[in-house]
Amino acid sequence: MSPPDDRAEEARRHAERFQRVRAAHQTEVAEDYVELIAQLIDETGEARVVDLAGWLGVTNATVNNTIQRLQRDGLVTTKPYRSIFLTDAGRDLAVESRKRHDIVREFLMALGVDAETADIDAEGIEHHVSDATLEAFATYLARSTNTATGRRRS
Amino acid sequence: MSPPDDRAEEARRHAERFQRVRAAHQTEVAEDYVELIAQLIDETGEARVVDLAGWLGVTNATVNNTIQRLQRDGLVTTKPYRSIFLTDAGRDLAVESRKRHDIVREFLMALGVDAETADIDAEGIEHHVSDATLEAFATYLARSTNTATGRRRS
DNA sequence: TATAAAACTTAGCGCAAGCTAAGTTTGTGT
DNA sequence: ACACAAACTTAGCTTGCGCTAAGTTTTATA
């Protein structure tokens, strides 16, 4: 009498995985925005709606909507017609996301993927990489960097 | 006078990447559904709304909605109160997705990620892996398999 | 400094993907 | 064969995230 039970259990765990992916989806946009806002502030001194729109490939109206939501969720602050700032929470998320993004991108390149493709895929993959997997990526990266600089592999 | 141009060009390419990720998002649900439908038909003989709901962790009503959309998009066929079938297009997409999914999962495990985490992450990552990256994963996999079976590296 | 351009906001729309609650159909078991 | 349970559908709601079009504010320039 275990086959049906096993099957039900398998279904339950499958469902759990999907729920996690759906949850990850809900933070993707937020991560992309704060990551970009941090970058813009860093490189140009401020983050404006029009710049975000240009870098994200959406309209100003869409950016505005999203910024409202991010403000509601405590990740950014802004005032009408003024530029956008990160809260502490927003900055933390930005740093996290950026680190994740960079590791994924460099990992893909270390694996032999061309830079342009690595850029594209990293953008999608970064939001779905657990800490454990990120760790594995970083480990591989460290090893392949050592190899590239001429050191021996054990 | 090239700095501003370069910057604008960088923004344009960044935007393009985001648009691709957004596009990928739109096919994710479809891929997950057809993949699961194929598996259920394979293993149990048929795919029913209630099973999909159980495996996906959503309600019957949600599955129903989605199945309507997939039917509209030519990926499945079904009749009221009857089980669900894949069209040729649906079957093709299912095979594609399954292959992609398996490669990603096995790749992560080869990299040292534990099976449960690999399962979770693969679910999210599979939809964002380009052909080039998948190729790189498969190559790594082939190499590490050879290594594991005792063959020499080069 | 007035006006035109650029930036921003608001209103109102659409679609995807989730939900609950209520109703209908199918299939089983006594 | 009929009643009840399970499966399915429908209606109606919510949120996210995209859009266009129209209006407002800010900024730059003539």
Short mmCIF file of C-alpha atoms (C1' of nucleotides) in Angstrom, two decimals:
data_model
loop_
_atom_site.label_atom_id
_atom_site.label_comp_id
_atom_site.label_asym_id
_atom_site.label_seq_id
_atom_site.Cartn_x
_atom_site.Cartn_y
_atom_site.Cartn_z
CA MET A 1 0.00 0.00 0.00
CA SER A 2 2.90 2.38 -0.50
CA PRO A 3 2.82 3.11 -4.23
CA PRO A 4 -0.17 5.50 -4.05
CA ASP A 5 1.26 7.17 -0.94
CA ASP A 6 4.62 7.66 -2.56
CA ARG A 7 2.95 9.17 -5.57
CA ALA A 8 0.95 11.58 -3.47
CA GLU A 9 4.09 12.53 -1.60
CA GLU A 10 5.92 13.10 -4.84
CA ALA A 11 3.10 15.35 -6.03
CA ARG A 12 3.20 17.31 -2.79
CA ARG A 13 6.89 18.00 -3.11
CA HIS A 14 6.53 18.91 -6.76
CA ALA A 15 3.82 21.38 -5.82
CA GLU A 16 6.05 22.88 -3.18
CA ARG A 17 8.77 23.53 -5.74
CA PHE A 18 6.33 25.30 -8.00
CA GLN A 19 5.11 27.45 -5.19
CA ARG A 20 8.67 28.50 -4.53
CA VAL A 21 9.23 29.44 -8.13
CA ARG A 22 6.03 31.47 -8.09
CA ALA A 23 7.18 33.22 -4.94
CA ALA A 24 10.55 34.00 -6.55
CA HIS A 25 8.68 35.56 -9.43
CA GLN A 26 7.08 38.07 -7.19
CA THR A 27 10.41 39.50 -6.11
CA GLU A 28 12.05 39.52 -9.53
CA VAL A 29 10.85 42.89 -10.63
CA ALA A 30 11.74 44.43 -7.29
CA GLU A 31 15.25 43.02 -7.51
CA ASP A 32 15.77 44.25 -11.04
CA TYR A 33 14.61 47.72 -10.13
CA VAL A 34 16.68 48.20 -6.99
CA GLU A 35 19.72 46.74 -8.69
CA LEU A 36 19.38 49.22 -11.52
CA ILE A 37 18.56 52.14 -9.25
CA ALA A 38 21.71 51.46 -7.22
CA GLN A 39 23.76 51.31 -10.37
CA LEU A 40 22.35 54.55 -11.75
CA ILE A 41 22.92 56.41 -8.50
CA ASP A 42 26.43 55.04 -8.42
CA GLU A 43 27.33 56.00 -11.93
CA THR A 44 25.32 59.13 -12.61
CA GLY A 45 24.46 60.46 -9.18
CA GLU A 46 20.73 59.89 -9.42
CA ALA A 47 18.00 57.57 -10.62
CA ARG A 48 15.18 59.12 -12.62
CA VAL A 49 12.04 57.57 -14.03
CA VAL A 50 13.06 58.28 -17.57
CA ASP A 51 16.42 56.53 -17.11
CA LEU A 52 14.89 53.45 -15.54
CA ALA A 53 12.42 53.28 -18.39
CA GLY A 54 15.23 53.46 -20.92
CA TRP A 55 17.32 50.80 -19.23
CA LEU A 56 14.39 48.48 -18.64
CA GLY A 57 12.72 48.87 -21.99
CA VAL A 58 9.32 49.90 -20.61
CA THR A 59 7.38 53.17 -20.64
CA ASN A 60 7.66 55.94 -18.07
CA ALA A 61 4.14 55.17 -16.92
CA THR A 62 5.07 51.59 -16.16
CA VAL A 63 8.11 52.65 -14.18
CA ASN A 64 5.96 55.04 -12.23
CA ASN A 65 3.52 52.32 -11.34
CA THR A 66 6.25 50.02 -10.23
CA ILE A 67 7.98 52.68 -8.17
CA GLN A 68 4.71 53.25 -6.31
CA ARG A 69 4.63 49.58 -5.44
CA LEU A 70 8.26 49.53 -4.37
CA GLN A 71 7.64 52.54 -2.20
CA ARG A 72 4.60 50.86 -0.69
CA ASP A 73 6.82 47.85 0.01
CA GLY A 74 9.49 49.95 1.68
CA LEU A 75 12.29 49.53 -0.85
CA VAL A 76 12.49 53.05 -2.27
CA THR A 77 11.49 56.60 -1.44
CA THR A 78 10.61 59.37 -3.82
CA LYS A 79 8.56 62.52 -4.08
CA PRO A 80 6.49 63.66 -7.05
CA TYR A 81 8.67 64.87 -9.94
CA ARG A 82 11.82 64.07 -8.01
CA SER A 83 14.37 61.32 -8.37
CA ILE A 84 14.34 57.96 -6.64
CA PHE A 85 16.27 56.81 -3.58
CA LEU A 86 16.77 53.44 -1.98
CA THR A 87 15.79 52.72 1.60
CA ASP A 88 18.14 50.64 3.71
CA ALA A 89 16.12 47.57 2.82
CA GLY A 90 16.29 48.54 -0.84
CA ARG A 91 20.03 49.00 -0.70
CA ASP A 92 20.49 45.64 0.99
CA LEU A 93 18.42 43.94 -1.65
CA ALA A 94 20.35 45.74 -4.38
CA VAL A 95 23.70 44.62 -3.03
CA GLU A 96 22.46 41.05 -2.66
CA SER A 97 21.05 41.00 -6.17
CA ARG A 98 24.10 42.53 -7.72
CA LYS A 99 26.38 40.00 -6.10
CA ARG A 100 24.18 37.15 -7.24
CA HIS A 101 23.97 38.56 -10.73
CA ASP A 102 27.72 38.97 -11.04
CA ILE A 103 28.50 35.49 -9.82
CA VAL A 104 26.02 33.94 -12.23
CA ARG A 105 27.36 35.95 -15.15
CA GLU A 106 30.98 35.18 -14.39
CA PHE A 107 30.18 31.55 -13.80
CA LEU A 108 28.55 31.24 -17.21
CA MET A 109 31.51 32.88 -18.87
CA ALA A 110 33.94 30.62 -17.01
CA LEU A 111 31.93 27.74 -18.38
CA GLY A 112 32.62 28.94 -21.90
CA VAL A 113 29.44 30.86 -22.66
CA ASP A 114 30.04 34.02 -24.67
CA ALA A 115 29.71 37.36 -22.89
CA GLU A 116 26.54 38.53 -24.63
CA THR A 117 24.70 35.26 -23.97
CA ALA A 118 25.97 35.19 -20.40
CA ASP A 119 24.55 38.68 -19.90
CA ILE A 120 21.15 37.65 -21.21
CA ASP A 121 20.90 34.35 -19.35
CA ALA A 122 22.23 35.76 -16.09
CA GLU A 123 19.40 38.27 -16.13
CA GLY A 124 16.86 35.46 -16.06
CA ILE A 125 18.74 32.91 -13.98
CA GLU A 126 19.87 35.10 -11.09
CA HIS A 127 16.45 35.14 -9.49
CA HIS A 128 16.21 31.36 -9.30
CA VAL A 129 19.55 30.45 -7.85
CA SER A 130 19.49 29.29 -4.23
CA ASP A 131 22.30 30.03 -1.83
CA ALA A 132 23.55 26.46 -2.16
CA THR A 133 23.74 26.69 -5.93
CA LEU A 134 25.32 30.12 -5.82
CA GLU A 135 27.92 28.65 -3.52
CA ALA A 136 28.60 25.87 -6.02
CA PHE A 137 28.96 28.45 -8.79
CA ALA A 138 31.40 30.48 -6.72
CA THR A 139 33.43 27.40 -5.90
CA TYR A 140 33.70 26.45 -9.54
CA LEU A 141 34.64 30.01 -10.35
CA ALA A 142 37.41 30.06 -7.77
CA ARG A 143 38.80 26.80 -9.08
CA SER A 144 38.72 27.84 -12.72
CA THR A 145 40.29 31.20 -11.89
CA ASN A 146 43.15 29.42 -10.16
CA THR A 147 43.56 27.16 -13.16
CA ALA A 148 43.58 30.11 -15.51
CA THR A 149 46.34 31.83 -13.54
CA GLY A 150 48.43 28.75 -13.89
CA ARG A 151 47.94 27.01 -10.57
CA ARG A 152 47.46 23.27 -10.40
CA ARG A 153 44.18 21.57 -9.75
CA SER A 154 45.07 19.64 -6.55
CA MET B 1 31.42 62.85 -27.95
CA SER B 2 31.25 59.12 -27.62
CA PRO B 3 30.66 58.68 -23.89
CA PRO B 4 26.97 59.64 -24.03
CA ASP B 5 26.47 57.48 -27.12
CA ASP B 6 28.11 54.50 -25.49
CA ARG B 7 25.92 54.92 -22.47
CA ALA B 8 22.77 55.09 -24.55
CA GLU B 9 23.88 52.02 -26.44
CA GLU B 10 24.51 50.19 -23.19
CA ALA B 11 21.04 51.12 -21.99
CA ARG B 12 19.51 49.88 -25.22
CA ARG B 13 21.15 46.49 -24.90
CA HIS B 14 20.24 46.25 -21.27
CA ALA B 15 16.62 46.96 -22.17
CA GLU B 16 16.74 44.29 -24.83
CA ARG B 17 17.84 41.70 -22.28
CA PHE B 18 14.98 42.60 -20.00
CA GLN B 19 12.52 42.33 -22.81
CA ARG B 20 13.78 38.84 -23.50
CA VAL B 21 13.38 37.81 -19.89
CA ARG B 22 9.84 39.18 -19.91
CA ALA B 23 9.11 37.21 -23.06
CA ALA B 24 10.49 34.04 -21.49
CA HIS B 25 8.15 34.57 -18.60
CA GLN B 26 5.17 34.34 -20.84
CA THR B 27 6.05 30.83 -21.92
CA GLU B 28 7.01 29.51 -18.52
CA VAL B 29 3.60 28.47 -17.40
CA ALA B 30 2.88 26.83 -20.73
CA GLU B 31 6.10 24.86 -20.51
CA ASP B 32 5.44 23.72 -16.98
CA TYR B 33 1.95 22.56 -17.86
CA VAL B 34 2.79 20.61 -21.01
CA GLU B 35 5.78 19.05 -19.33
CA LEU B 36 3.61 17.84 -16.49
CA ILE B 37 0.76 16.75 -18.76
CA ALA B 38 3.18 14.62 -20.80
CA GLN B 39 4.53 13.06 -17.64
CA LEU B 40 1.09 12.26 -16.26
CA ILE B 41 -0.07 10.70 -19.51
CA ASP B 42 3.12 8.70 -19.62
CA GLU B 43 2.90 7.42 -16.10
CA THR B 44 -0.80 7.14 -15.40
CA GLY B 45 -2.42 7.05 -18.83
CA GLU B 46 -4.18 10.38 -18.57
CA ALA B 47 -3.94 13.95 -17.36
CA ARG B 48 -6.87 15.30 -15.36
CA VAL B 49 -7.48 18.76 -13.95
CA VAL B 50 -7.42 17.51 -10.41
CA ASP B 51 -4.02 15.87 -10.88
CA LEU B 52 -2.47 18.92 -12.46
CA ALA B 53 -3.80 21.00 -9.60
CA GLY B 54 -2.25 18.63 -7.07
CA TRP B 55 1.13 18.54 -8.77
CA LEU B 56 1.25 22.28 -9.38
CA GLY B 57 -0.04 23.39 -6.02
CA VAL B 58 -2.90 25.51 -7.37
CA THR B 59 -6.68 25.12 -7.33
CA ASN B 60 -8.75 23.26 -9.90
CA ALA B 61 -10.24 26.54 -11.03
CA THR B 62 -6.82 27.93 -11.82
CA VAL B 63 -5.86 24.86 -13.81
CA ASN B 64 -9.07 25.15 -15.74
CA ASN B 65 -8.37 28.73 -16.64
CA THR B 66 -4.88 27.94 -17.77
CA ILE B 67 -5.99 24.94 -19.81
CA GLN B 68 -8.41 27.20 -21.68
CA ARG B 69 -5.53 29.46 -22.56
CA LEU B 70 -3.31 26.59 -23.62
CA GLN B 71 -6.11 25.27 -25.80
CA ARG B 72 -6.57 28.70 -27.32
CA ASP B 73 -2.84 28.72 -28.02
CA GLY B 74 -2.93 25.33 -29.67
CA LEU B 75 -0.92 23.34 -27.15
CA VAL B 76 -3.62 21.07 -25.71
CA THR B 77 -7.07 19.75 -26.54
CA THR B 78 -9.82 18.82 -24.14
CA LYS B 79 -13.59 18.61 -23.87
CA PRO B 80 -15.74 19.59 -20.90
CA TYR B 81 -15.39 17.14 -18.01
CA ARG B 82 -12.87 15.07 -19.96
CA SER B 83 -9.13 14.65 -19.58
CA ILE B 84 -6.45 16.67 -21.33
CA PHE B 85 -4.39 15.80 -24.38
CA LEU B 86 -1.39 17.40 -26.01
CA THR B 87 -1.42 18.59 -29.59
CA ASP B 88 1.65 17.96 -31.73
CA ALA B 89 2.91 21.41 -30.83
CA GLY B 90 2.26 20.70 -27.18
CA ARG B 91 4.11 17.42 -27.32
CA ASP B 92 7.07 19.06 -29.03
CA LEU B 93 7.22 21.76 -26.38
CA ALA B 94 6.94 19.13 -23.65
CA VAL B 95 9.84 17.11 -25.01
CA GLU B 96 11.94 20.24 -25.41
CA SER B 97 11.17 21.40 -21.89
CA ARG B 98 11.77 18.05 -20.33
CA LYS B 99 15.17 17.73 -21.99
CA ARG B 100 16.14 21.20 -20.86
CA HIS B 101 14.90 20.53 -17.35
CA ASP B 102 16.83 17.28 -17.06
CA ILE B 103 20.07 18.74 -18.30
CA VAL B 104 19.85 21.65 -15.88
CA ARG B 105 19.06 19.35 -12.97
CA GLU B 106 21.85 16.93 -13.75
CA PHE B 107 24.25 19.75 -14.35
CA LEU B 108 23.56 21.23 -10.94
CA MET B 109 24.04 17.87 -9.28
CA ALA B 110 27.27 17.29 -11.17
CA LEU B 111 28.39 20.62 -9.81
CA GLY B 112 27.86 19.33 -6.29
CA VAL B 113 24.43 20.74 -5.49
CA ASP B 114 22.27 18.36 -3.47
CA ALA B 115 19.38 16.65 -5.25
CA GLU B 116 16.55 18.48 -3.47
CA THR B 117 18.07 21.90 -4.14
CA ALA B 118 18.85 20.92 -7.71
CA ASP B 119 15.21 19.99 -8.18
CA ILE B 120 14.02 23.32 -6.86
CA ASP B 121 16.50 25.49 -8.72
CA ALA B 122 16.16 23.59 -11.98
CA GLU B 123 12.44 24.35 -11.93
CA GLY B 124 13.18 28.06 -11.99
CA ILE B 125 16.32 28.09 -14.09
CA GLU B 126 15.23 25.89 -16.98
CA HIS B 127 13.15 28.62 -18.57
CA HIS B 128 16.01 31.07 -18.76
CA VAL B 129 18.75 28.95 -20.23
CA SER B 130 19.63 29.70 -23.86
CA ASP B 131 20.69 27.01 -26.28
CA ALA B 132 24.29 28.13 -25.97
CA THR B 133 24.25 27.84 -22.21
CA LEU B 134 22.45 24.52 -22.32
CA GLU B 135 25.16 23.33 -24.64
CA ALA B 136 27.82 24.42 -22.16
CA PHE B 137 25.99 22.58 -19.37
CA ALA B 138 25.80 19.43 -21.47
CA THR B 139 29.48 19.66 -22.31
CA TYR B 140 30.44 19.99 -18.68
CA LEU B 141 28.15 17.10 -17.87
CA ALA B 142 29.73 14.88 -20.50
CA ARG B 143 33.19 15.70 -19.21
CA SER B 144 32.36 15.10 -15.58
CA THR B 145 30.61 11.85 -16.44
CA ASN B 146 33.71 10.67 -18.26
CA THR B 147 35.83 11.65 -15.31
CA ALA B 148 33.54 9.81 -12.93
CA THR B 149 33.76 6.61 -14.99
CA GLY B 150 37.51 6.79 -14.83
CA ARG B 151 38.38 8.24 -18.21
CA ARG B 152 41.06 10.89 -18.60
CA ARG B 153 40.41 14.56 -19.16
CA SER B 154 42.05 15.33 -22.56
"C1'" DT C 1 11.35 85.75 -18.57
"C1'" DA C 2 8.21 83.41 -21.37
"C1'" DT C 3 7.57 79.44 -23.79
"C1'" DA C 4 8.74 75.04 -25.56
"C1'" DA C 5 10.48 70.60 -24.46
"C1'" DA C 6 11.27 67.12 -21.37
"C1'" DA C 7 9.95 64.69 -17.40
"C1'" DC C 8 6.57 63.05 -14.69
"C1'" DT C 9 1.77 61.66 -13.20
"C1'" DT C 10 -2.94 60.10 -13.73
"C1'" DA C 11 -6.70 57.68 -15.70
"C1'" DG C 12 -8.23 53.92 -17.80
"C1'" DC C 13 -7.46 49.83 -20.38
"C1'" DG C 14 -5.87 44.58 -21.14
"C1'" DC C 15 -4.10 40.11 -20.01
"C1'" DA C 16 -2.09 36.49 -17.01
"C1'" DA C 17 -2.53 33.94 -13.14
"C1'" DG C 18 -4.05 33.30 -8.82
"C1'" DC C 19 -8.25 32.80 -5.49
"C1'" DT C 20 -13.28 31.48 -3.35
"C1'" DA C 21 -17.87 30.19 -3.72
"C1'" DA C 22 -21.49 28.23 -6.08
"C1'" DG C 23 -23.32 25.31 -9.57
"C1'" DT C 24 -23.13 21.24 -12.92
"C1'" DT C 25 -21.65 16.74 -14.60
"C1'" DT C 26 -19.77 12.25 -14.04
"C1'" DG C 27 -18.99 8.04 -11.88
"C1'" DT C 28 -19.36 4.82 -7.79
"C1'" DG C 29 -21.12 2.06 -4.44
"C1'" DT C 30 -24.96 0.11 -2.03
"C1'" DA D 1 -31.10 2.81 -10.07
"C1'" DC D 2 -30.22 6.38 -7.35
"C1'" DA D 3 -27.81 9.02 -4.14
"C1'" DC D 4 -23.62 10.95 -2.97
"C1'" DA D 5 -18.93 12.12 -3.70
"C1'" DA D 6 -15.60 13.60 -6.65
"C1'" DA D 7 -14.44 16.13 -10.61
"C1'" DC D 8 -15.17 19.83 -13.27
"C1'" DT D 9 -16.93 24.50 -14.68
"C1'" DT D 10 -18.45 29.24 -14.10
"C1'" DA D 11 -18.73 33.71 -12.10
"C1'" DG D 12 -16.61 37.20 -10.06
"C1'" DC D 13 -12.88 39.08 -7.58
"C1'" DT D 14 -7.61 40.57 -6.85
"C1'" DT D 15 -2.75 41.80 -8.11
"C1'" DG D 16 0.98 42.48 -11.02
"C1'" DC D 17 2.71 44.57 -14.78
"C1'" DG D 18 2.39 46.07 -19.21
"C1'" DC D 19 0.22 49.78 -22.45
"C1'" DT D 20 -1.73 54.64 -24.53
"C1'" DA D 21 -3.44 59.09 -24.10
"C1'" DA D 22 -3.99 63.14 -21.76
"C1'" DG D 23 -2.70 66.32 -18.27
"C1'" DT D 24 0.71 68.59 -15.01
"C1'" DT D 25 5.21 70.14 -13.39
"C1'" DT D 26 9.94 71.17 -14.05
"C1'" DT D 27 13.78 72.61 -16.70
"C1'" DA D 28 16.12 74.67 -20.33
"C1'" DT D 29 16.62 77.95 -23.99
"C1'" DA D 30 15.67 81.66 -27.12
#
